[in-house]
Coordinates of C-alpha atoms in Angstrom, one line a residue:
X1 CA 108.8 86.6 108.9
X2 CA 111.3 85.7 106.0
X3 CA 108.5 85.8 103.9
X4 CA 107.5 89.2 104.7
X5 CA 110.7 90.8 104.5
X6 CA 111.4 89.1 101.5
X7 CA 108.1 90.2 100.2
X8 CA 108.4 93.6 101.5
X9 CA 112.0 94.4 99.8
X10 CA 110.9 93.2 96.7
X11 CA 107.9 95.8 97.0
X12 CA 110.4 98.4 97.6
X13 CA 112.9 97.8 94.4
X14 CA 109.4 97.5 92.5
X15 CA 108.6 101.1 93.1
X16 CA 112.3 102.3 93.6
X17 CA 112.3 101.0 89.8
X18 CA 108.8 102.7 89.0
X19 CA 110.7 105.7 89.9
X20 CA 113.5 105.7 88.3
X21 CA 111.5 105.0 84.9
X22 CA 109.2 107.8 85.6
X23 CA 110.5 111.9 84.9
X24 CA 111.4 113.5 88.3
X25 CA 108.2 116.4 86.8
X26 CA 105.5 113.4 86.3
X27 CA 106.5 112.5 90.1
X28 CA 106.7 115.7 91.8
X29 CA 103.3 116.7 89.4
X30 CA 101.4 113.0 90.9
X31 CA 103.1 114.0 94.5
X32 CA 101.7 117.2 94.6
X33 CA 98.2 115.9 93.8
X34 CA 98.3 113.7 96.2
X35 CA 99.0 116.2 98.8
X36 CA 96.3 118.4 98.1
X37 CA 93.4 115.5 98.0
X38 CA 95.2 114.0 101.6
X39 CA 95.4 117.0 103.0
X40 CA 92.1 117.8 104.2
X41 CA 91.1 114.4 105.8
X42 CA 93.1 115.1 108.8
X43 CA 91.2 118.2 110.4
X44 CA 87.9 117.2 109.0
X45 CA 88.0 114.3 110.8
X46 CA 85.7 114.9 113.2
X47 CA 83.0 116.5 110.9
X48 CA 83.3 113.1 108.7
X49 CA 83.2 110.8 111.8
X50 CA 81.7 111.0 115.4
X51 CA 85.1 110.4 116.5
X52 CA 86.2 109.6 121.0
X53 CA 89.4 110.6 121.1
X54 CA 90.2 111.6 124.4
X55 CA 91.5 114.8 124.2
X56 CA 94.5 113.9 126.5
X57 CA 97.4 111.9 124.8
X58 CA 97.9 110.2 128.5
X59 CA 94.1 109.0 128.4
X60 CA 94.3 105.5 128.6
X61 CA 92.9 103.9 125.2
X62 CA 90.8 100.8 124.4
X63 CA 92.3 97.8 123.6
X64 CA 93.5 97.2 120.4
X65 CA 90.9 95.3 117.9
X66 CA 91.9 92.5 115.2
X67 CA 89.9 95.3 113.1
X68 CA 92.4 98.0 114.1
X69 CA 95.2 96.1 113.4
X70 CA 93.9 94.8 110.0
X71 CA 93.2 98.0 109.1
X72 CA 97.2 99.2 110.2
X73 CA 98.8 96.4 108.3
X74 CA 96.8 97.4 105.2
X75 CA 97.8 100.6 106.0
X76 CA 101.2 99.5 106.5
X77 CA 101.1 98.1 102.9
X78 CA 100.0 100.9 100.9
X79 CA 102.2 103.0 102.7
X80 CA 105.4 101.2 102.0
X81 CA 104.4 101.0 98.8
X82 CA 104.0 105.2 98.0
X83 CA 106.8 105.5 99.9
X84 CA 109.0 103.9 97.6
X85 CA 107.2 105.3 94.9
X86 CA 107.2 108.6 95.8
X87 CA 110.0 108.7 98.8
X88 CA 107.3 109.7 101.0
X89 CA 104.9 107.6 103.6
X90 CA 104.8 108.9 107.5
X91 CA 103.9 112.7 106.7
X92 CA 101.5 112.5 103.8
X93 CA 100.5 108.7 103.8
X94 CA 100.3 106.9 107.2
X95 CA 99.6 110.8 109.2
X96 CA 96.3 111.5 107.4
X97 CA 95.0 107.7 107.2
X98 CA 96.5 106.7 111.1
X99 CA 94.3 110.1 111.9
X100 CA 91.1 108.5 110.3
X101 CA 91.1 105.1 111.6
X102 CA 92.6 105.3 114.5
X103 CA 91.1 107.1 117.8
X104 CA 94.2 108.9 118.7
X105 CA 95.0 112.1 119.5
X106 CA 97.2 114.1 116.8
X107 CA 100.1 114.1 118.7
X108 CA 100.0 110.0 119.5
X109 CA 99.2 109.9 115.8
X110 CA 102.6 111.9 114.9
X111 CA 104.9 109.9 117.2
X112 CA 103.0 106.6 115.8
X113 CA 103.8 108.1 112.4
X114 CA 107.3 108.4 113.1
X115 CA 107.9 105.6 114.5
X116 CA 106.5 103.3 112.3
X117 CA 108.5 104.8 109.3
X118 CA 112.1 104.4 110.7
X119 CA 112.9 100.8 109.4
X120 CA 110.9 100.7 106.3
X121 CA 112.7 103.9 105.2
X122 CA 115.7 102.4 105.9
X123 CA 114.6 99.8 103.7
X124 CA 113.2 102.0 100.9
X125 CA 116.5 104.1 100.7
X126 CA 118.8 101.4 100.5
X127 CA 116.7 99.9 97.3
X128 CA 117.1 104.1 95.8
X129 CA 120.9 103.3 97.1
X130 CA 121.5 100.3 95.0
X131 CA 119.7 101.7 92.0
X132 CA 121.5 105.1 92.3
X133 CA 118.8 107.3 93.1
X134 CA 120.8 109.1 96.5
X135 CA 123.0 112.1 95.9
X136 CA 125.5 111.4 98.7
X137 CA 126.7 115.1 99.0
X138 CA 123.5 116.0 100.3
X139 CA 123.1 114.0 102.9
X140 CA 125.2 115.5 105.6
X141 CA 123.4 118.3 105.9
X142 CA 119.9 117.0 105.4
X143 CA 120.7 114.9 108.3
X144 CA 122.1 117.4 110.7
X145 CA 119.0 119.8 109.9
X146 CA 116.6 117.1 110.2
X147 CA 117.5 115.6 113.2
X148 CA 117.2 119.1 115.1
X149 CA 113.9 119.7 113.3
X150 CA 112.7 116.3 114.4
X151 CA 113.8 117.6 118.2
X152 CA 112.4 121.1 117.8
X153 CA 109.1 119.6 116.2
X154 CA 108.3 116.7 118.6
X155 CA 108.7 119.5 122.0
X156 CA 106.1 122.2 119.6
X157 CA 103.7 119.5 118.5
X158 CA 103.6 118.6 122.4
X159 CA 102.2 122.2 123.7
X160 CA 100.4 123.2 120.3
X161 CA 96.7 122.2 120.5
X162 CA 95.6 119.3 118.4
X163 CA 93.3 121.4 116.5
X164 CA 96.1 123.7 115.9
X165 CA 98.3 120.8 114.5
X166 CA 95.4 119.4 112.4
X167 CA 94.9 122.5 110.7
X168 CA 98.6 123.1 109.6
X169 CA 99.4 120.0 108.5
X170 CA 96.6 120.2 106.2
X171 CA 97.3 124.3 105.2
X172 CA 101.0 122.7 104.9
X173 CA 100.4 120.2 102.5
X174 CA 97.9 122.0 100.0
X175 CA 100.2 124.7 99.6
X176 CA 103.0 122.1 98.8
X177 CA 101.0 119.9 96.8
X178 CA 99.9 123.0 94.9
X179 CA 103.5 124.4 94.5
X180 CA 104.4 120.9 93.2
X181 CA 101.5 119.9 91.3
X182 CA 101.4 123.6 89.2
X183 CA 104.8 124.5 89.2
X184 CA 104.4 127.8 91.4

């Protein structure tokens, strides 16, 4: 376990230094590119895959697989490493991919999502903290407003239909991968 953490904080000053060697338009040009190509696996889904979701997040699920949970710690890995890269990972990385391999529905996928993120962003932030990368004044109020966001978004994505949620998260991120990939 020493190992990994080990491992895994060195991954995260790795990228945190990619960063900070890379312009802030090369990063917010490659982020925005990555958002449009994510963006529509999540509501195709189901025309890619015959997929058995239940549609009730209560449904009981089948037992988790050594596959399933090979293909979440790879998962895991490429998502720790884009987030440090590009300060992202449960939205635009683990959302989409969890969505694809996982049988889940959207809103088990979201609350896995956020969950998953909370100590490796801890993590990832306090490698941008060391290096300089955090403007301090700004975090007050990013905090306040995303912590009532997070409370206001977990009770919609709860009553919205999956479909519905599918569909604008992927809307969501083209037009903010466009507007950061072009500049618009």
């Amino acid at each position: 376990l020493r190992r990994r953490r080990r491992a895994r904080n060195q991954q995260d000053i790795y990228c945190a230094r990619a960063t900070s060697k890379m312009s802030g338009a090369t990063l917010k040009r490659l982020m925005g590119f990555f958002m449009m190509a994510v963006a529509p696996t999540v509501p195709l889904k189901g025309y890619l895959y015959q997929s058995s979701a239940p549609a009730d997040p209560t449904a009981p699920r089948p037992p988790l697989t050594v596959s399933m949970l090979a293909q979440c710690a790879c998962l895991g890995v490429v998502s720790g490493a884009l987030s440090g890269l590009f300060g992202v990972g449960g939205g635009s990385i683990v959302t989409p991919a969890l969505a694809m391999i996982a049988d889940l529905p959207h809103q088990a996928v979201l609350g896995t999502t956020l969950a998953s993120m909370v100590i490796p962003s801890m993590i990832g932030a306090s490698a941008h903290w060391r290096l300089g990368n955090v403007a301090a004044r700004a975090l007050p109020g990013l905090l306040v407003g995303t912590v009532i966001g997070a409370i206001c978004g977990a009770q919609l994505a709860m009553v919205v239909p999956q479909e519905a949620l599918r569909w604008f998260f992927a809307v969501s991120f083209l037009v903010l991968g466009a507007k950061s990939a072009f500049k618009i």
